[in-house]
Amino acid sequence: MTELRMPKDFLWGSASAAYQIEGAHKEDGKGTSNWDEFVQIHGKTFKETTGEVAVDHYHRYKEDIALMAEMGLKTYRFSIAWTRIFPNGRGEVNESGLEFYQNIIDECLKHGIEPMVTLYHWDLPQALVGEYGGWESEQVIDDYVNYAVVLFDAFKDKVKYWITMNEQNIFTTLGWMTAQHPPGKFDDEKMYYLVNHHAFLAHAKTVLKFKEMIPDGKIGASFAYSPSYAINADPIHAMSKIDFDNLKNFWWMDVYAYGRYPKNTYRYLEKKGVAPIVTSEDAVLLEAAAKQIDFMGVNYYQTSVTEYNPLDGVGPYGEMNTSGKKGTGEITGIPGLFKNPSNPHLETTDWDWTIDPMGLRYACKEITSRYNLPIIISENGLGAFDNKTEDNQIHDDYRIAYLNAHVYELMKAVDEGCDVWAYCTWSFTDLLSWLNGYQKRYGFVYVDRDEEGGSLDRYKKDSFYWYQDVIQSDGATITEE
Ligand code: BGP
C-alpha cells in the first residue's frame, strides 16, 4: 500500500469516443461521417470491422452509466458525434442528436458523475469532406466553431470540462501521412501541416468563444504525448531527442500552450517546403487562445526512445502491429534526425506498445516545467486479449497491474508538485479499436461481442472492482511495485 493519497475532489474517470461505442450509425437523423465511409474500404480495418453497431451504447447508455455509478466513477469523458448534431456538418440542428447527449449528461449528473465532453474525436461529417475537403480547407474552421457554439449553448449549465480536439497529432498523421485513417492520404506532408494549422485555428477560435460563453468552464485539447529518452549520452543521440520532441510533441503542445510553433522545427519544415504559412492574424489568434486554455489534456500510452538516424536510415513508414502478434511492428524514423528503436528496459503489450508507468510521471513533470499548466490525463490503459470464463468471470490481473503502476506514478507526480485534475482510463466498457477490431480490449466492463457480433451483454471484469476500491480509498489501495 502507498502512503500517498489523491485529493478528495480528484476526478477518477474513464473515457470513450462516439464512433467506438455508440453504433446506431444511421439512427434519429444522424448523418454520415468520414469514418462511416472509410471503414467500407476493403482492408482498412482489422477484419473489416466497423462502428455501425459498435457496443450499442446508443441504446444501452443507461445501463452503462449505471455501471459507472456502481463503480463510483467521478468523471466520464465521452465525445459528441458532429453528425448527430449537424448531419451535413452545418445548417439545421438535428434536435434528436442534441437530445441524445442531453440524456447522457443528465444521466451522469443524476449519479453524481461529472461529464467531460470531447468536441471532436475524429468523426468528421462526410458532407464537409465532399464540399471542400474537410480539414484541408480553412472553411472547416468556422463550421467547427459553429458546431462547438451550439454545444456550448445547449450544455453550458451542465458541463464544466470540455476538450476541443482528441489527438490532433494522431488523426492527422494517420490521415495524411500513413493513409490508415480517413481521408487515407499517403505522404502528403505539406497538406499534413496545413491540415494541422487549420485544426489549431479551429481549436483557438473555439477556446475564445468558449471563454465568452462559459467563463467558469474549463477547456483544453487532448494530446497523444509520447515523452522520449535518448538511447544514450552520445551528443548525437541527445540531439535526436530534441529533434524528436520538437517535431513530434512540442509542435502541438507549444501551440496549445504558447500559441507558436517551435522555431527549429519550423525552420526545418520551411527548408523542406512544407511549413504552414502563419499570418500575423493567425499568430495573434493562437497566442490569445493559448493564454486562455485551462489545462493540457494528455493521452498517455507509451514513451519513445530516440537514436540518431542517418540520411540513408529508416523512413517514417513501417508495418504497424494491428493483429496483437507481438513483434510485428517495425522501427521507423526521420532520416537525418531520429529513429525510434524499442526500449530494452521495458516490456511491451501484445500490440508492441511500450509499457512505461514512470513515463507518465515524466510526462507530467515535463508539462509542469515547460508549460506550468494543470493536467488532465484524458486516456491511459492497456489493450489486451481478455478471456471470459464459463461462469462469466474476467480475470484481468494484467490490466490491474498496468493501471496500478500508472496510477502510482501519477500519485508520485502529484506529490512532486504536478497539478493533476483527472485520470481517465481508456476505456470503461470494451469498445471498437479503430484499426484493431474488437479483440483488443481496454474496458473494466467486458462486452460480449467480437468481429462477427455477439449478444452485447455486459460483464464486470476483476479490474472493475479494483478501480472501485481505488476510487473509494482516494488511491490508498494502490500498491508501490
Ligand atoms: C487513442 C485514441 C482512442 C483509442 C486509444 C487506443 O489514440 O484516442 O480513441 O482508440 O488510442 O488505441 P487503439 O484502439 O489503437 O489500441
XYZ file of C-alpha atoms and ligand atoms in Angstrom:
497
model
C 0.000 0.000 0.000
C 1.104 3.513 -0.644
C 1.144 6.359 1.840
C 0.137 8.685 -0.954
C -3.436 9.869 -1.475
C -5.191 11.726 -4.244
C -7.183 14.778 -3.133
C -10.851 14.183 -2.270
C -12.033 16.125 -5.324
C -9.763 14.235 -7.730
C -11.641 13.202 -10.858
C -11.192 9.449 -11.211
C -12.626 8.739 -14.609
C -12.860 6.723 -17.761
C -13.110 7.729 -21.421
C -14.743 6.739 -24.686
C -15.386 8.110 -28.175
C -18.674 8.253 -30.058
C -17.703 6.170 -33.078
C -16.130 3.487 -30.914
C -19.123 2.837 -28.667
C -22.400 4.257 -29.947
C -23.386 2.261 -33.013
C -26.813 3.419 -34.323
C -24.901 4.847 -37.238
C -27.988 5.850 -39.177
C -30.497 6.448 -36.411
C -32.515 9.511 -35.438
C -31.257 11.699 -38.230
C -27.529 11.081 -37.844
C -25.506 11.998 -40.936
C -22.634 10.052 -42.461
C -19.153 10.634 -41.077
C -15.747 10.188 -42.662
C -15.346 7.013 -40.574
C -18.703 5.595 -41.708
C -17.299 5.867 -45.229
C -13.687 4.885 -44.580
C -14.451 1.542 -42.930
C -16.189 0.459 -46.127
C -12.854 0.447 -47.973
C -11.596 -3.104 -48.184
C -8.571 -3.844 -45.996
C -8.563 -0.619 -43.978
C -9.636 -2.055 -40.616
C -8.964 -5.331 -38.801
C -11.262 -7.955 -40.317
C -13.290 -5.114 -41.872
C -14.755 -4.089 -38.513
C -16.987 -1.038 -38.354
C -18.728 1.048 -35.705
C -22.167 0.512 -37.225
C -23.260 -1.301 -34.084
C -20.089 -0.881 -32.003
C -21.096 -1.798 -28.426
C -24.554 -0.288 -28.878
C -24.059 2.388 -26.242
C -26.643 4.464 -28.088
C -29.353 2.135 -26.818
C -27.642 0.955 -23.646
C -26.244 4.198 -22.240
C -28.426 3.952 -19.137
C -27.090 0.518 -18.322
C -23.518 1.684 -18.950
C -23.840 4.810 -16.827
C -25.496 2.797 -14.058
C -22.394 0.597 -14.055
C -20.224 3.725 -13.832
C -22.282 4.847 -10.857
C -21.957 1.456 -9.207
C -18.204 1.700 -9.626
C -18.144 5.198 -8.117
C -16.685 6.915 -11.176
C -16.249 10.674 -10.674
C -15.997 11.736 -14.300
C -16.968 10.265 -17.644
C -15.222 11.583 -20.723
C -17.149 10.974 -23.959
C -17.222 12.568 -27.378
C -20.074 14.003 -29.365
C -20.664 12.832 -32.923
C -20.768 16.005 -35.022
C -23.018 14.155 -37.493
C -25.725 13.667 -34.867
C -25.875 17.424 -34.273
C -25.375 18.555 -37.866
C -25.957 15.621 -40.243
C -24.389 17.679 -43.023
C -21.786 19.401 -40.913
C -23.725 22.655 -40.634
C -27.121 24.112 -41.354
C -30.093 22.980 -39.354
C -29.536 21.387 -35.947
C -30.830 17.843 -35.563
C -32.726 18.131 -32.289
C -32.788 14.398 -31.588
C -28.989 14.377 -31.737
C -28.812 17.075 -29.094
C -31.370 15.221 -27.048
C -29.291 12.047 -27.013
C -26.331 13.861 -25.461
C -28.623 15.796 -23.154
C -29.817 12.427 -21.862
C -26.286 11.157 -21.367
C -25.318 14.297 -19.485
C -28.427 14.170 -17.306
C -27.887 10.512 -16.589
C -24.308 11.257 -15.482
C -25.371 14.171 -13.303
C -28.129 12.109 -11.740
C -25.428 9.743 -10.491
C -23.002 12.469 -9.432
C -20.673 11.828 -12.383
C -19.027 14.909 -13.888
C -19.445 14.842 -17.671
C -16.305 15.709 -19.655
C -17.097 16.393 -23.303
C -14.776 15.947 -26.264
C -15.971 18.022 -29.213
C -14.023 16.166 -31.829
C -12.839 12.573 -31.606
C -12.136 12.047 -35.303
C -15.598 11.587 -36.863
C -16.000 14.449 -39.309
C -19.221 14.942 -41.282
C -18.600 13.425 -44.705
C -20.654 16.220 -46.260
C -17.880 18.675 -45.380
C -15.309 16.385 -46.952
C -17.340 16.295 -50.136
C -17.963 20.016 -50.139
C -14.473 21.365 -49.532
C -12.145 18.565 -48.424
C -12.854 18.761 -44.686
C -9.759 19.723 -42.693
C -7.913 20.524 -45.923
C -9.823 23.771 -46.350
C -9.873 26.715 -43.989
C -13.656 26.706 -44.386
C -13.753 23.949 -41.787
C -12.673 26.393 -39.089
C -15.938 28.310 -38.976
C -18.032 25.177 -39.320
C -16.196 23.647 -36.378
C -16.681 26.772 -34.259
C -20.350 26.917 -35.217
C -20.800 23.292 -34.135
C -18.972 23.942 -30.855
C -21.083 27.016 -30.098
C -24.300 25.009 -30.453
C -22.987 22.544 -27.880
C -21.736 25.240 -25.514
C -25.097 26.885 -25.692
C -27.021 23.654 -25.113
C -24.903 22.323 -22.250
C -23.315 25.370 -20.653
C -25.172 24.937 -17.382
C -24.371 21.275 -17.060
C -20.890 20.601 -18.437
C -17.802 22.210 -16.936
C -14.959 20.293 -18.645
C -14.500 20.458 -22.413
C -11.874 19.046 -24.748
C -11.602 20.618 -28.185
C -9.586 18.044 -30.119
C -8.671 14.473 -29.430
C -5.130 13.640 -30.510
C -4.774 16.057 -33.363
C -1.292 14.604 -33.897
C -2.673 11.106 -34.433
C -5.673 11.768 -36.670
C -3.622 13.993 -38.963
C -0.590 11.675 -39.106
C -2.717 8.635 -39.844
C -4.977 10.593 -42.184
C -2.415 12.404 -44.369
C 0.880 10.579 -43.882
C 0.303 6.864 -43.346
C -3.115 6.502 -45.042
C -4.502 4.463 -42.125
C -7.279 6.870 -41.167
C -9.577 8.963 -43.356
C -9.037 10.553 -45.795
C -6.382 7.868 -46.380
C -3.722 10.096 -47.951
C -0.139 8.904 -48.089
C 2.970 11.018 -47.502
C 1.125 14.264 -48.198
C 3.424 16.245 -45.928
C 2.621 19.775 -46.992
C -1.099 19.131 -46.649
C -0.462 17.405 -43.329
C 0.981 20.586 -41.857
C -1.720 22.709 -43.422
C -4.460 20.487 -42.038
C -2.855 20.756 -38.616
C -2.737 24.517 -38.947
C -6.468 24.574 -39.681
C -7.129 22.348 -36.684
C -5.070 24.665 -34.459
C -7.027 27.669 -35.677
C -10.345 25.880 -35.142
C -9.243 24.960 -31.624
C -8.096 28.514 -30.903
C -11.243 30.244 -32.167
C -13.331 27.783 -30.180
C -11.402 28.431 -26.979
C -12.006 32.167 -27.321
C -15.726 31.661 -27.974
C -15.930 29.301 -25.031
C -14.470 31.855 -22.654
C -17.078 34.373 -23.776
C -19.909 31.910 -23.281
C -18.812 29.833 -20.283
C -16.274 31.929 -18.353
C -16.196 29.486 -15.435
C -15.778 26.400 -17.605
C -12.501 24.600 -18.264
C -11.194 23.886 -21.736
C -8.118 22.364 -23.368
C -7.021 19.906 -26.072
C -6.006 16.278 -25.574
C -2.657 15.381 -26.997
C -1.204 11.899 -27.566
C 2.026 12.520 -25.741
C 4.931 10.148 -26.061
C 7.824 11.512 -23.981
C 11.234 10.442 -25.242
C 14.535 9.175 -23.891
C 17.789 9.416 -25.841
C 19.280 5.956 -26.278
C 22.483 7.055 -24.537
C 24.604 10.101 -23.620
C 26.299 10.408 -27.020
C 25.525 14.027 -28.029
C 24.337 12.921 -31.456
C 21.595 10.885 -29.797
C 20.825 13.692 -27.345
C 20.313 15.873 -30.427
C 17.956 13.266 -31.870
C 15.863 13.606 -28.719
C 15.396 17.345 -29.035
C 14.607 16.951 -32.733
C 12.047 14.264 -31.933
C 10.433 16.293 -29.153
C 10.190 19.393 -31.312
C 8.770 17.575 -34.318
C 6.541 15.028 -32.594
C 5.498 16.667 -29.317
C 6.187 20.375 -28.976
C 4.848 21.092 -32.471
C 1.401 20.556 -30.915
C 1.792 21.249 -27.235
C 3.656 24.540 -27.799
C 0.817 25.805 -29.978
C -1.818 24.885 -27.394
C 0.175 26.359 -24.523
C 2.191 29.198 -26.093
C 0.420 29.841 -29.387
C 3.523 29.356 -31.519
C 5.417 26.624 -33.342
C 8.880 25.531 -32.128
C 11.352 27.652 -34.114
C 13.886 24.982 -35.022
C 11.256 22.670 -36.396
C 9.541 25.470 -38.254
C 12.880 26.260 -39.921
C 13.426 22.581 -40.726
C 9.997 22.296 -42.356
C 10.443 25.607 -44.143
C 13.625 24.286 -45.765
C 11.686 21.211 -46.838
C 8.993 23.467 -48.284
C 6.223 22.054 -46.121
C 5.868 24.576 -43.270
C 2.405 26.090 -42.932
C 2.069 29.810 -43.560
C 1.313 31.632 -40.338
C -0.260 35.025 -40.956
C 0.027 37.745 -38.336
C -3.697 37.298 -37.694
C -3.155 33.578 -37.072
C -0.331 34.338 -34.677
C -2.469 36.749 -32.671
C -5.341 34.269 -32.515
C -3.176 31.317 -31.486
C -1.486 33.329 -28.766
C -4.728 34.721 -27.408
C -6.207 31.221 -27.157
C -3.069 29.787 -25.584
C -3.393 32.311 -22.775
C -6.922 31.090 -22.126
C -6.575 27.319 -22.015
C -7.095 25.797 -18.612
C -5.238 22.509 -18.824
C -3.158 20.228 -21.001
C -5.075 17.069 -21.823
C -2.767 14.089 -22.157
C -3.472 10.698 -23.620
C -0.604 8.642 -22.326
C 0.165 5.172 -23.565
C 3.896 4.915 -24.090
C 7.304 6.553 -24.305
C 9.759 6.539 -27.216
C 13.483 6.016 -27.481
C 15.415 8.251 -29.860
C 18.586 7.461 -31.715
C 20.312 9.381 -34.489
C 19.092 8.189 -37.874
C 21.471 8.805 -40.798
C 20.189 10.244 -44.077
C 20.100 6.781 -45.593
C 18.464 5.340 -42.455
C 14.917 4.107 -41.825
C 11.951 6.093 -43.112
C 8.687 7.107 -41.467
C 6.609 4.265 -42.836
C 6.675 0.724 -41.469
C 4.411 -2.128 -40.594
C 2.100 -1.388 -37.650
C 1.027 -4.235 -35.406
C -2.779 -4.372 -35.597
C -3.095 -8.120 -35.050
C -1.842 -8.499 -31.475
C 1.033 -10.722 -32.650
C 3.987 -9.433 -30.661
C 6.996 -8.218 -32.590
C 5.274 -7.478 -35.890
C 5.645 -3.686 -35.660
C 8.597 -2.068 -37.426
C 11.072 0.637 -36.344
C 10.536 3.943 -38.101
C 12.215 7.339 -38.111
C 13.015 10.516 -39.978
C 16.239 10.289 -41.986
C 18.789 12.842 -40.808
C 17.030 13.331 -37.460
C 15.979 10.337 -35.395
C 14.625 6.825 -35.326
C 12.691 5.145 -32.538
C 14.092 1.751 -31.567
C 12.438 -0.288 -28.823
C 13.431 0.193 -25.206
C 15.432 -2.792 -23.897
C 14.481 -1.882 -20.306
C 10.756 -2.150 -20.817
C 8.137 -4.758 -21.675
C 5.617 -4.300 -24.453
C 1.958 -5.194 -24.931
C 0.822 -7.764 -27.487
C 0.387 -4.837 -29.892
C 4.033 -3.754 -29.328
C 3.180 -0.693 -27.237
C 5.890 0.005 -24.659
C 4.721 -0.271 -21.059
C 6.285 2.541 -19.067
C 4.464 3.674 -15.916
C 7.278 6.000 -14.881
C 6.937 7.691 -18.262
C 3.591 9.023 -17.068
C 5.287 10.840 -14.174
C 7.952 12.035 -16.603
C 5.225 13.401 -18.912
C 3.538 15.263 -16.058
C 6.805 16.785 -14.856
C 7.808 17.861 -18.349
C 4.452 19.580 -18.897
C 4.612 21.193 -15.490
C 8.104 22.595 -16.109
C 7.546 23.615 -19.702
C 4.000 24.948 -19.592
C 3.097 25.328 -15.931
C -0.428 24.117 -16.711
C -2.777 21.818 -14.831
C -3.032 18.367 -16.408
C -5.910 16.093 -17.263
C -4.890 12.558 -18.128
C -7.642 12.023 -20.633
C -6.631 8.475 -21.602
C -4.406 5.701 -20.289
C -4.952 1.975 -20.429
C -3.962 -1.470 -21.594
C -5.245 -3.069 -24.775
C -5.236 -6.832 -24.232
C -6.903 -10.101 -25.140
C -9.372 -10.959 -22.364
C -10.911 -14.281 -21.650
C -14.415 -14.724 -20.242
C -14.683 -17.943 -18.245
C -17.639 -20.345 -18.327
C -19.058 -18.660 -15.247
C -18.718 -15.205 -16.809
C -15.634 -14.006 -14.930
C -12.845 -11.970 -16.483
C -9.624 -12.230 -14.515
C -7.667 -9.319 -15.953
C -4.891 -9.166 -13.361
C -2.501 -7.876 -16.103
C -4.740 -4.810 -16.559
C -4.879 -4.239 -12.818
C -1.075 -4.422 -12.660
C -0.761 -1.967 -15.560
C -3.222 0.552 -14.142
C -1.907 0.216 -10.590
C 1.627 1.024 -11.716
C 0.472 4.035 -13.737
C -1.740 5.432 -11.002
C 1.100 5.017 -8.518
C 3.391 7.097 -10.735
C 0.651 9.673 -11.176
C 0.259 9.961 -7.417
C 4.001 10.499 -7.173
C 3.775 13.195 -9.842
C 1.129 14.959 -7.766
C 3.254 14.526 -4.665
C 6.152 16.097 -6.549
C 4.115 19.176 -7.385
C 2.223 18.489 -10.609
C -1.321 19.843 -10.644
C -3.302 16.879 -11.997
C -7.087 17.225 -12.060
C -8.261 13.963 -13.556
C -7.250 10.475 -14.607
C -9.409 8.841 -17.264
C -8.707 5.270 -18.133
C -9.268 4.075 -21.637
C -11.905 2.699 -21.514
C -14.972 1.980 -19.361
C -16.642 -0.720 -21.441
C -14.833 -2.638 -24.125
C -15.267 -0.908 -27.458
C -14.152 -0.813 -31.064
C -10.457 -0.174 -31.607
C -10.174 1.924 -34.791
C -7.728 -0.391 -36.541
C -7.621 -3.428 -34.262
C -11.206 -4.606 -34.213
C -12.957 -5.801 -31.049
C -10.316 -8.243 -29.867
C -8.087 -5.519 -28.408
C -9.967 -4.825 -25.194
C -9.448 -1.957 -22.776
C -12.546 -1.863 -20.576
C -13.448 -2.528 -16.953
C -16.635 -3.964 -18.391
C -16.456 -6.819 -20.843
C -18.801 -6.598 -23.797
C -19.813 -9.870 -25.356
C -19.035 -9.209 -28.972
C -16.251 -9.996 -31.393
C -15.537 -9.091 -35.007
C -18.557 -11.077 -36.139
C -21.037 -9.913 -33.495
C -22.354 -11.150 -30.141
C -25.053 -10.667 -27.506
C -23.598 -7.276 -26.433
C -24.208 -8.252 -22.812
C -22.005 -6.549 -20.235
C -19.878 -8.340 -17.591
C -17.762 -6.746 -14.884
C -14.096 -7.685 -15.023
C -11.890 -8.039 -11.933
C -10.437 -4.611 -12.748
C -13.917 -3.116 -12.248
C -13.831 -3.969 -8.548
C -10.193 -2.970 -8.291
C -10.854 0.566 -9.631
C -13.931 0.840 -7.399
C -11.643 0.328 -4.383
C -9.054 2.771 -5.708
C -11.676 5.477 -6.114
C -13.296 4.825 -2.782
C -9.972 4.993 -0.942
C -8.592 8.068 -2.805
C -5.852 5.790 -4.078
C -4.861 4.248 -0.736
C -5.261 0.733 -2.167
C -2.605 1.398 -4.802
C 0.493 -0.683 -4.233
C 4.041 0.517 -4.749
C 5.605 -2.055 -7.012
C -6.099 6.704 -28.674
C -7.459 7.156 -29.145
C -8.579 6.289 -28.676
C -8.260 4.823 -28.578
C -6.915 4.562 -27.949
C -6.462 3.135 -28.016
O -5.158 7.061 -29.614
O -7.716 8.464 -28.736
O -9.681 6.572 -29.470
O -8.506 4.148 -29.715
O -5.915 5.359 -28.544
O -5.921 2.878 -29.266
P -6.106 1.539 -30.046
O -7.563 1.333 -30.152
O -5.435 1.761 -31.352
O -5.425 0.489 -29.246
